[in-house]
Short mmCIF file of C-alpha atoms and ligand atoms in Angstrom, two decimals:
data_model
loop_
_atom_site.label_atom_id
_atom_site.label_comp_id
_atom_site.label_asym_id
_atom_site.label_seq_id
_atom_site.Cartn_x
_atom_site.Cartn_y
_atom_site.Cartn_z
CA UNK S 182 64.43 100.56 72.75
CA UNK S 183 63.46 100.16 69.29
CA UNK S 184 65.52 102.13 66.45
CA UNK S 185 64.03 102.47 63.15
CA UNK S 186 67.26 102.82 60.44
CA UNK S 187 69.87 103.57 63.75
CA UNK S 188 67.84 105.85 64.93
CA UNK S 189 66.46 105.78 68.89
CA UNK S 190 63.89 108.25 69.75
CA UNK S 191 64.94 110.35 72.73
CA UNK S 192 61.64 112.29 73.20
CA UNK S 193 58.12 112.94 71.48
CA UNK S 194 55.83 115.75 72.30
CA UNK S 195 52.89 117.42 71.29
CA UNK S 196 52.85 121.34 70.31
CA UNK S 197 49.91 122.78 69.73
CA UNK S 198 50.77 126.83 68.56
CA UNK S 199 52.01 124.34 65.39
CA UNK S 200 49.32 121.93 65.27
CA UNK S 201 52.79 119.19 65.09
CA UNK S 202 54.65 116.65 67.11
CA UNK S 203 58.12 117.14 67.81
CA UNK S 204 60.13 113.69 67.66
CA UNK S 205 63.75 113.81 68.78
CA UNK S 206 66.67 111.33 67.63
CA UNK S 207 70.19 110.24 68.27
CA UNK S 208 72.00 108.00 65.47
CA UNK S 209 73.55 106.21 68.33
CA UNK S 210 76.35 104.74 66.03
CA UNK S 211 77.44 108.20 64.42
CA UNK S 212 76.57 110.24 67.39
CA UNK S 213 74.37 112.25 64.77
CA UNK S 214 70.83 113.94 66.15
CA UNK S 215 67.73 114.47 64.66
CA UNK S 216 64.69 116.42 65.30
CA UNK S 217 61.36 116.02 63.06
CA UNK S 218 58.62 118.12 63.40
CA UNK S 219 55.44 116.21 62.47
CA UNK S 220 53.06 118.44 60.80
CA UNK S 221 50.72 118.34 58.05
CA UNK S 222 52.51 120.58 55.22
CA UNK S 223 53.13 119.29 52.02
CA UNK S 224 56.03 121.49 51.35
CA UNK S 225 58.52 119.15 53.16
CA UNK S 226 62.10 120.50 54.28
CA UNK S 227 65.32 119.06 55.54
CA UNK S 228 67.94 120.95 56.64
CA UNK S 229 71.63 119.87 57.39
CA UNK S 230 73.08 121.86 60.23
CA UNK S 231 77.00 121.77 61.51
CA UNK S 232 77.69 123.42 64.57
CA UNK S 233 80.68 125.67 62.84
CA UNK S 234 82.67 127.76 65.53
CA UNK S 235 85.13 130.23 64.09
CA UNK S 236 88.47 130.45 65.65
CA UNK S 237 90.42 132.87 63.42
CA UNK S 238 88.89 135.67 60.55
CA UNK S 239 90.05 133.14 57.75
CA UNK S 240 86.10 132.55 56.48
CA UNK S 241 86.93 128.79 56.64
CA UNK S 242 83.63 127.76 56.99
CA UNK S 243 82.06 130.39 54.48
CA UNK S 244 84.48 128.47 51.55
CA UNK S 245 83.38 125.36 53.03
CA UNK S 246 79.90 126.44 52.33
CA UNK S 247 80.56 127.60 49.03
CA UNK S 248 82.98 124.35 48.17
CA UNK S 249 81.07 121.59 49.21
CA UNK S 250 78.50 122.27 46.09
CA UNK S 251 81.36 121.74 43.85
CA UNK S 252 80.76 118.61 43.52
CA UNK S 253 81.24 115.18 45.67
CA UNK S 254 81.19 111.28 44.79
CA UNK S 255 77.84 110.56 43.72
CA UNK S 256 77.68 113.43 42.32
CA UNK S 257 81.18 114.66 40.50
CA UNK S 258 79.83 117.05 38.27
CA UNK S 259 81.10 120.83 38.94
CA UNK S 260 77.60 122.65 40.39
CA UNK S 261 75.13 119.88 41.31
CA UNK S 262 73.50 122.83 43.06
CA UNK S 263 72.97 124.89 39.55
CA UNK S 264 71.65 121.66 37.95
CA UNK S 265 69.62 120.98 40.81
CA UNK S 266 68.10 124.74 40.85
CA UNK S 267 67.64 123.90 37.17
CA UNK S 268 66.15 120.51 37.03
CA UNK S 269 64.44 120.22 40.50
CA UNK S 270 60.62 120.85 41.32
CA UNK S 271 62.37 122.49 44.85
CA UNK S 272 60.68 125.57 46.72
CA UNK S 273 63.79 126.12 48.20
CA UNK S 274 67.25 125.33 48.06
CA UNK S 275 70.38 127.22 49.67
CA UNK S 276 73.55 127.26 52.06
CA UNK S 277 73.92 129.63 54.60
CA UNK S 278 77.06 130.56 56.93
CA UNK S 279 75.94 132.22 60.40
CA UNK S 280 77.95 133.13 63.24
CA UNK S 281 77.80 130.13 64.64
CA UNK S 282 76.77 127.13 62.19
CA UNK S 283 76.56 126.21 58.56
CA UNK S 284 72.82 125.18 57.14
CA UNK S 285 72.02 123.43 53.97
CA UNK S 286 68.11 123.77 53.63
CA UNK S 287 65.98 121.96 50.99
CA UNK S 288 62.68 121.98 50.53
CA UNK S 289 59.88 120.40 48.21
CA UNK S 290 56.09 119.19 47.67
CA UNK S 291 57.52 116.44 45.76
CA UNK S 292 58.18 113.25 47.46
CA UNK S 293 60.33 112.01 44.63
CA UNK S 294 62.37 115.24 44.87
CA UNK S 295 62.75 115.98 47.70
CA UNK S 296 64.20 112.78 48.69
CA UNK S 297 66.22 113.32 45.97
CA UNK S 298 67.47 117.04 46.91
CA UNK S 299 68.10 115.25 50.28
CA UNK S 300 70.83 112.85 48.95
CA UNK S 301 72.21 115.67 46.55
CA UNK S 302 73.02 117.47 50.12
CA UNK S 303 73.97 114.66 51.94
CA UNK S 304 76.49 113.77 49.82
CA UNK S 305 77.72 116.94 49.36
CA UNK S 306 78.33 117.87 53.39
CA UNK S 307 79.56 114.11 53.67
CA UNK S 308 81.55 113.29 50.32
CA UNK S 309 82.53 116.23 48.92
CA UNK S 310 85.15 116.57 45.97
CA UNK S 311 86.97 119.32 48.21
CA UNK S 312 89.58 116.34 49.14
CA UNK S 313 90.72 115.28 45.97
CA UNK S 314 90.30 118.57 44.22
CA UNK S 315 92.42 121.59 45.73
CA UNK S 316 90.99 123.38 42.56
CA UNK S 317 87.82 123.98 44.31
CA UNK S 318 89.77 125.48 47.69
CA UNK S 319 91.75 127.80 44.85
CA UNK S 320 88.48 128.96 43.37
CA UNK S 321 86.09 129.72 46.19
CA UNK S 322 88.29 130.29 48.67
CA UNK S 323 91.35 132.16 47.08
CA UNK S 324 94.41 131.75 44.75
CA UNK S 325 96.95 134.26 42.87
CA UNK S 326 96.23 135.39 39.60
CA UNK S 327 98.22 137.83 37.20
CA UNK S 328 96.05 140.47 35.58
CA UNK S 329 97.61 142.75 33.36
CA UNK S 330 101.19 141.68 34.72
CA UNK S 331 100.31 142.21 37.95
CA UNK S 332 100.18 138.98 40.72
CA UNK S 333 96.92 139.70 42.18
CA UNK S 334 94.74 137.48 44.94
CA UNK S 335 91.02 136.89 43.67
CA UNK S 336 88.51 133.74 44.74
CA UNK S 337 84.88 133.89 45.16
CA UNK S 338 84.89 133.88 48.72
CA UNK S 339 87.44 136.78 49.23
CA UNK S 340 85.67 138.67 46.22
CA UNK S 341 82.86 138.75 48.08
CA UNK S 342 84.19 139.76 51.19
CA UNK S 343 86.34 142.63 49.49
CA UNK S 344 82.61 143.72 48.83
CA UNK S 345 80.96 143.48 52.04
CA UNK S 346 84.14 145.30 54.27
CA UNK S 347 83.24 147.99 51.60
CA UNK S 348 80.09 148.70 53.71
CA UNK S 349 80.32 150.86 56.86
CA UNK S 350 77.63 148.69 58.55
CA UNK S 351 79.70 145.22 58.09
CA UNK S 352 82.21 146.78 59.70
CA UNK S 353 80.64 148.50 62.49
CA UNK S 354 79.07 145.04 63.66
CA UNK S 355 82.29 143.41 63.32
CA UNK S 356 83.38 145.68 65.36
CA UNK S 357 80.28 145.59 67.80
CA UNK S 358 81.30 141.78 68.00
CA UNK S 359 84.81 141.85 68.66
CA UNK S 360 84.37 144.45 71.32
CA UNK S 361 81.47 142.34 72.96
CA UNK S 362 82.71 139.33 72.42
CA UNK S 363 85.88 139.42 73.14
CA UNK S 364 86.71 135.70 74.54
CA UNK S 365 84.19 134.06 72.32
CA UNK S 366 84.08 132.38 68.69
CA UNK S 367 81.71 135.25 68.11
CA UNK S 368 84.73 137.51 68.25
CA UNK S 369 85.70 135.95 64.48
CA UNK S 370 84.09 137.47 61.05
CA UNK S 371 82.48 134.35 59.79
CA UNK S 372 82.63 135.08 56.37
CA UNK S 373 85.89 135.46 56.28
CA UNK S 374 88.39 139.32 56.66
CA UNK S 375 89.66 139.75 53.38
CA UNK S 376 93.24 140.49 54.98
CA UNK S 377 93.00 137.44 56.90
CA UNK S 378 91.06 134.70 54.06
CA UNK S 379 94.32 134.48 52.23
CA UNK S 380 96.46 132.53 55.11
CA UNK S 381 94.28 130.26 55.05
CA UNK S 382 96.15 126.59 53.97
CA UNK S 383 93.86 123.91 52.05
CA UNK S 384 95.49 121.52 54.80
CA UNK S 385 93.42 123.63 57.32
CA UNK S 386 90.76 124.18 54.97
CA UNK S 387 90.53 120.03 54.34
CA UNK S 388 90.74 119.45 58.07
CA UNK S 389 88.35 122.04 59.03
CA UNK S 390 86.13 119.83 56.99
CA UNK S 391 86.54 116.43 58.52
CA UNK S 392 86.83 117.70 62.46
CA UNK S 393 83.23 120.12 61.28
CA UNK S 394 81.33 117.92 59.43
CA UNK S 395 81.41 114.67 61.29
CA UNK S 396 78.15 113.15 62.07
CA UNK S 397 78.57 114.03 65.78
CA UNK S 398 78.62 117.15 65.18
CA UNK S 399 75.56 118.11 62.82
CA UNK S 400 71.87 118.82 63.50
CA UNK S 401 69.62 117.29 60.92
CA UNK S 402 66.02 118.35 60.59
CA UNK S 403 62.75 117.09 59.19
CA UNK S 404 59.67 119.03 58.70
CA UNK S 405 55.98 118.34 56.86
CA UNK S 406 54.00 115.06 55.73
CA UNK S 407 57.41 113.36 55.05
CA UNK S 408 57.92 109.78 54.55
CA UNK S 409 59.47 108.60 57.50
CA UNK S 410 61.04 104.89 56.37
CA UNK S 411 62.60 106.44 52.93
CA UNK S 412 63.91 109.83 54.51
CA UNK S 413 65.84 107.82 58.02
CA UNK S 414 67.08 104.96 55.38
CA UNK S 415 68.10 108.05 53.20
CA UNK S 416 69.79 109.63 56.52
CA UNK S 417 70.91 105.86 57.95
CA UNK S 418 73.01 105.03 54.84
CA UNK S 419 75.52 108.64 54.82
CA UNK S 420 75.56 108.53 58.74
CA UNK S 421 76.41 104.73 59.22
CA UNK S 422 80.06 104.99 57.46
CA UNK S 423 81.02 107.61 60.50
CA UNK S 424 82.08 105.89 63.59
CA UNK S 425 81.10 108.95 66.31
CA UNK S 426 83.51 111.38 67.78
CA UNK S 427 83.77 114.19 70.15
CA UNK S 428 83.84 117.21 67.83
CA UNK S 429 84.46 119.60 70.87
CA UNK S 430 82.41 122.03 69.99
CA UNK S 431 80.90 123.60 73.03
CA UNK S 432 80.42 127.26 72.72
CA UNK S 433 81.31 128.84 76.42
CA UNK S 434 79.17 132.21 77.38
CA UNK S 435 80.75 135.30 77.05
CA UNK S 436 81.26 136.91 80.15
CA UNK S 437 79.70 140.18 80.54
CA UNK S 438 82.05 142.89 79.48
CA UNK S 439 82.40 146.43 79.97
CA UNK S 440 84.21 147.75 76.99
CA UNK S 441 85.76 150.57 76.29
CA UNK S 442 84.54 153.35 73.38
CA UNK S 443 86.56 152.32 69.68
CA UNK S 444 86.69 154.22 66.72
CA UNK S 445 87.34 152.08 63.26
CA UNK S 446 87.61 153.80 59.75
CA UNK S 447 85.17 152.88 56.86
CA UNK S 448 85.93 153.47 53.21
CA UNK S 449 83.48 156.32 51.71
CA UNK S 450 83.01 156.60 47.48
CA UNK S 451 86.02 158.42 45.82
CA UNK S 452 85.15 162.20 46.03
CA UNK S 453 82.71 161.71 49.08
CA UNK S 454 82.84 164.45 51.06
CA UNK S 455 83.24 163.39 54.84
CA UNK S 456 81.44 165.65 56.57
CA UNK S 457 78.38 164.40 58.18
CA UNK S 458 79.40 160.74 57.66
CA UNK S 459 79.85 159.66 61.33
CA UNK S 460 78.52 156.69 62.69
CA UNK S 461 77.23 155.45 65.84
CA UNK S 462 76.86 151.89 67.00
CA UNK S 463 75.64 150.64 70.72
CA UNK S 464 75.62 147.16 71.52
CA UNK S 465 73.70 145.55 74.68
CA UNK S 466 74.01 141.86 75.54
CA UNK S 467 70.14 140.81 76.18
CA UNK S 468 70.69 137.33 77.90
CA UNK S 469 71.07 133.87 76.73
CA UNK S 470 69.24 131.73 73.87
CA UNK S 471 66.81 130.45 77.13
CA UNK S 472 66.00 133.85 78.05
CA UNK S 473 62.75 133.55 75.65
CA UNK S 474 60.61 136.67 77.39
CA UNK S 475 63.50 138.80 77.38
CA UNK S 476 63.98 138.01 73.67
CA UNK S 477 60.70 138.65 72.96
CA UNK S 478 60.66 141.72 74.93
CA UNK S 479 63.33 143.54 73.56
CA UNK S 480 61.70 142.70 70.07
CA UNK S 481 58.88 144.70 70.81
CA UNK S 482 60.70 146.91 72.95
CA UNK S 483 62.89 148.03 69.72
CA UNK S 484 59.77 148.84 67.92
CA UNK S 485 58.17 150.99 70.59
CA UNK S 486 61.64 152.77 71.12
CA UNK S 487 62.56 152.81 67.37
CA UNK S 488 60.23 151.57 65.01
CA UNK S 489 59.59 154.69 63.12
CA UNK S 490 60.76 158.13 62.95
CA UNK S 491 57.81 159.00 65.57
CA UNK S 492 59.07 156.35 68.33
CA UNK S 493 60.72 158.18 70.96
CA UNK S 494 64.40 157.10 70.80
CA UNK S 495 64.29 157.93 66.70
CA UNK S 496 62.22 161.70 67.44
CA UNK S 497 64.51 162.16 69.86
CA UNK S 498 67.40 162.26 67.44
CA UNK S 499 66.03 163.23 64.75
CA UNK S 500 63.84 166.50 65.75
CA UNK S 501 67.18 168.09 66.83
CA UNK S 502 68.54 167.11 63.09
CA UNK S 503 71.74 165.42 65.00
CA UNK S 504 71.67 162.51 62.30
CA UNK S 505 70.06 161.01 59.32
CA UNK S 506 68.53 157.67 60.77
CA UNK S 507 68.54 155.80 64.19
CA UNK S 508 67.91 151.56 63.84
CA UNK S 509 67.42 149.30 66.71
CA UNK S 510 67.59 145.71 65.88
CA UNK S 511 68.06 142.47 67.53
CA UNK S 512 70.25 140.11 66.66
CA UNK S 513 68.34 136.15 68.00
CA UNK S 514 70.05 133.57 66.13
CA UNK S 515 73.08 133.36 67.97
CA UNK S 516 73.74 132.17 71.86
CA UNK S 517 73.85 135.54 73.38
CA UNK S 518 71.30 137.50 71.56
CA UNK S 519 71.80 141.06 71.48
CA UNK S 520 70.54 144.34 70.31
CA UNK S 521 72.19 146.95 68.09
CA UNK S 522 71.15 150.81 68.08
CA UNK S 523 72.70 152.70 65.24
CA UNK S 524 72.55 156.37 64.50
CA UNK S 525 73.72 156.67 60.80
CA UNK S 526 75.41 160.09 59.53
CA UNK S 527 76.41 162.75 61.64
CA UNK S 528 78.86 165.01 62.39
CA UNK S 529 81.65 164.60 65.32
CA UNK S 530 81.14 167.56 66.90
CA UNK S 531 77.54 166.01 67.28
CA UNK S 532 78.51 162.83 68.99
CA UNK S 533 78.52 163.82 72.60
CA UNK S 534 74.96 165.47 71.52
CA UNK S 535 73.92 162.09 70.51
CA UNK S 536 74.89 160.05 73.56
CA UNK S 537 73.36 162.28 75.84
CA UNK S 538 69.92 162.33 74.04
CA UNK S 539 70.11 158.82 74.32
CA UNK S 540 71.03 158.28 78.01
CA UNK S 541 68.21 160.87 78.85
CA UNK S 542 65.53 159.81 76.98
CA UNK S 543 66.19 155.95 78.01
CA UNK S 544 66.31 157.37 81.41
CA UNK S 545 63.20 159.39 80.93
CA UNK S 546 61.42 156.82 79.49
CA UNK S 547 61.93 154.34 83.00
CA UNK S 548 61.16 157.16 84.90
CA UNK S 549 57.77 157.99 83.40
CA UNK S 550 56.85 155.04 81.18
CA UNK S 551 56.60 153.96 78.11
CA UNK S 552 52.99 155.01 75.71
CA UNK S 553 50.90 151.74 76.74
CA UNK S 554 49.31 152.06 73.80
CA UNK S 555 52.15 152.27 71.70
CA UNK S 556 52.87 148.69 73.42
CA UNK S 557 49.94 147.48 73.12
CA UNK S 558 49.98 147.95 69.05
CA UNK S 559 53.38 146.43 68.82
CA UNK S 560 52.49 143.74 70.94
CA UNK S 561 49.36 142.76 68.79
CA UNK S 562 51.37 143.51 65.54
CA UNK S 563 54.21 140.44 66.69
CA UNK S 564 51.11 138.68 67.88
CA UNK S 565 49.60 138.92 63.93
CA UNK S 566 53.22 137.46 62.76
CA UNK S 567 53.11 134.87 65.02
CA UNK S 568 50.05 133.69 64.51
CA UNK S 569 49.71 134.26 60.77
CA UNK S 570 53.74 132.92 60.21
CA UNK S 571 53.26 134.19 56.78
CA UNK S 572 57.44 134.13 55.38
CA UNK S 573 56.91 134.84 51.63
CA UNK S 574 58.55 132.58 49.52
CA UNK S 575 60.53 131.29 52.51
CA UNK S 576 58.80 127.34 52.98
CA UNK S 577 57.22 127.66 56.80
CA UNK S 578 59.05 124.22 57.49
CA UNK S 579 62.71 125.72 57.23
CA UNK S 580 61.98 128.74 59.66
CA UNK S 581 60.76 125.97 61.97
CA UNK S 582 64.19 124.55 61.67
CA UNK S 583 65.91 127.92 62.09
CA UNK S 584 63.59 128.36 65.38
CA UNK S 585 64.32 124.69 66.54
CA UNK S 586 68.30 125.53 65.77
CA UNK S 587 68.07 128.85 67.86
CA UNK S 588 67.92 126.66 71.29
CA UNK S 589 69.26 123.33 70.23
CA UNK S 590 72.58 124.40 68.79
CA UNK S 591 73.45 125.20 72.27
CA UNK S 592 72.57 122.50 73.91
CA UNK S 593 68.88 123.70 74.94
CA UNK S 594 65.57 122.32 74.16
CA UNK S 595 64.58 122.14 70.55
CA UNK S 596 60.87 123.11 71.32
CA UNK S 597 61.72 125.92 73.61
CA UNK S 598 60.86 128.85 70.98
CA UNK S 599 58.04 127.60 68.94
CA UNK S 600 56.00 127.91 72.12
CA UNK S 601 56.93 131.33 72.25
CA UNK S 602 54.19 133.64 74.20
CA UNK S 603 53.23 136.56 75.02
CA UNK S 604 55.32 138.29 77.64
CA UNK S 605 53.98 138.79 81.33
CA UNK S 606 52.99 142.37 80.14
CA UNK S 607 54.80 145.53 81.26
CA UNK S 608 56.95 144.41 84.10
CA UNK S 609 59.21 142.46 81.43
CA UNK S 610 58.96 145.67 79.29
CA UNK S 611 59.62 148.24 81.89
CA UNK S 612 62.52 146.08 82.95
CA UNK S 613 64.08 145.68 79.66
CA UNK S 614 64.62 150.01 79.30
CA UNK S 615 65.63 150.33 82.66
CA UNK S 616 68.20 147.27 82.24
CA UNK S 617 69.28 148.57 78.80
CA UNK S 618 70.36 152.64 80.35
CA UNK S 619 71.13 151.74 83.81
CA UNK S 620 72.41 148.52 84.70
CA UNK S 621 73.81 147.44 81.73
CA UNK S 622 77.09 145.47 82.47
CA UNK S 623 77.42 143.79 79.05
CA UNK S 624 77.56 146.57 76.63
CA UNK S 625 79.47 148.87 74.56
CA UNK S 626 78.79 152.33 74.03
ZN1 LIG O 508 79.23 133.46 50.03
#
């Protein structure tokens, strides 16, 4: 087999619903992959993935993701990433910590650029300063500090976090994760539990680094008109001073679980009165990453059962006045997707109101069926979205790579959901409620 700059191809193929050809790579030497989507766009991306698995609440990987764009050899200054934002022709340009994985998308119409934003990144993940510098560790991740004579813990990372456990939501899908997850990496807050951020050592913090951001362990994608020589010579050079390892990094389903009812307390504004401030969160394990028409299903499913204060799980709730709101979303970008109804603000004496209007209206709803027409409109609304894949400032290119990442993070096929179709029409629907309020063994109510 020929490899052009280290890399083989493993597979090519055609997809049509993106007009692109999918090439897919191994850097045989660094045991690094690659995936390429071949499409005419001009706004080119490239997006560094690492397959980051938490195994404790210490947000390791979120002050990774903050740390690594503090600088690194080719770059030493402090922010190359507020230079770049500054000096750069880029359409996008960001790090993101999920459950699961770490992402460092770029993207640009400039071919100059954008192979330059490339390198920037490269050598960041690769060569950061984090090694030499435990200065960067003290200030995004945490260090002590005396304010006003008082020893006090601060850090960007565990500032931030002090924020977001400040909102009942965070908490209540922590929560909803810990109790559904309960033998699985997604078990961990990946951003990091204030309480827990500051045991975190910068021996563990540097190590978590080398073991997570080895070659063999990332996902690199390409998307748009890019030039193919320049971008794998680009890749070739970082990747070829890694000799490959096994990261040992397989994430393991999560058995179903039955568990149990938990309460957790959220803080409320000083002088809040806390009355009426109950909330309600129910979490249902949909499948796997594979199980595409059950995904898509249960998309459209929580838009006919919840999309607006009209849909009949919300009216149901609502005309009674037992709470303020009712949300059903679905969370896709992880391996088990799942979905998350929660009924916001209401009192306790109210809750075994609630949870019986649910469990008879789910239960009404498979007995008599849903509004086909209601269906039908959602259906053709996702249709629109697919079809139009309008994302607002968001480059097209990097949701591709967020879509290829949703399967091939897990070991699955990266094509698998930008083929995405329609669903065999009610069966899969009618299926999906009377899964979700009978059946259900992976759940917590
Ligand atoms: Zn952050």
């Amino acid at each position: 087999m020929t490899a052009l700059h280290g890399f083989e191809q493993t597979r090519q193929r055609r997809i049509d619903e993106l007009d692109a050809v999918l090439h897919e790579y191994t850097h045989a030497a660094s045991g690094a992959r690659l995936c390429w989507l071949e499409r005419e766009d001009e706004n080119k991306s490239f997006c560094a993935a690492f397959r980051t698995l938490p195994y404790d609440d210490t947000g390791v990987f979120h002050i990774l993701e903050h740390s690594v764009l503090c600088g690194s050899k080719q770059f030493p200054v402090k922010e190359p990433f507020v230079e770049l934002m500054k000096g750069s022709l880029n359409t996008f340009l960001n790090a993101l910590t999920f459950p699961d994985k770490t992402c460092y998308p770029v993207a640009s119409r400039n071919s100059r650029d954008f192979l330059n934003l490339m390198r920037v990144y490269l050598d960041a993940v690769f060569f950061p300063s984090i090694h030499e510098k435990p200065e960067i560790f003290q200030q995004e991740g945490w260090h002590y500090e005396l304010r006003g004579g008082v020893l006090t813990r601060s850090g960007v990372v565990l500032n931030e976090m002090k924020g977001a456990f400040a909102d009942a939501d965070e908490l209540l899908i922590n929560a909803m994760n810990r109790a559904l997850f309960p033998d699985s990496p997604y078990r961990f807050v990946s951003g990091g539990d204030p309480e827990a951020i500051p045991s975190l050592t910068y021996e563990a913090f540097t190590a978590a680094h080398k073991r997570f951001y080895h070659p063999a362990n990332s996902y690199l994608l390409l998307d748009g008109s890019i030039d193919q020589d320049e971008s794998f010579a680009l890749l070739d050079g970082y990747l070829s001073q890694f000799a490959a390892i096994d990261p040992d990094t397989q994430i393991h389903a999560q058995p179903p679980v039955r568990a149990e009812r938990r309460t957790i307390d959220y803080p409320l504004p000083a002088g809040e009165p806390m009355q009426q401030r109950w909330k309600l969160g129910c979490g249902y394990v949909i499948g796997t990453y594979q199980d595409a028409q059950t995904l898509f299903a249960a998309q459209v499913l929580s838009d006919v059962l919840c999309g607006s204060n009209h849909a009949p799980l919300c009216r149901a709730i609502l005309e009674q006045g037992l709470a303020e709101d009712v949300v059903l979303s679905c969370d896709e970008q992880c391996m088990q997707p799942n979905l998350l109804l929660r009924v916001q603000n209401f009192r306790e004496a109210d809750l075994p109101a609630i949870q019986a209007t649910i469990r008879d209206t789910l239960t009404a709803l498979c007995e008599n069926g849903l509004d086909r027409e209601q269906i039908e409109a959602s259906l053709a609304s996702f249709e629109f979205k697919l079809r139009e894949r309008d994302y607002g400032t968001m480059p097209r290119g990097l949701i591709f790579e967020l879509e290829i990442l949703a399967s091939w993070l897990y070991g699955g096929d990266p094509g698998q959901r930008a083929v995405w179709r329609r669903p065999r029409r009610p069966p899969v629907l009618q299926r999906g409620v009377r899964r979700s309020a009978r059946r259900h063994r992976h759940r917590i109510l």
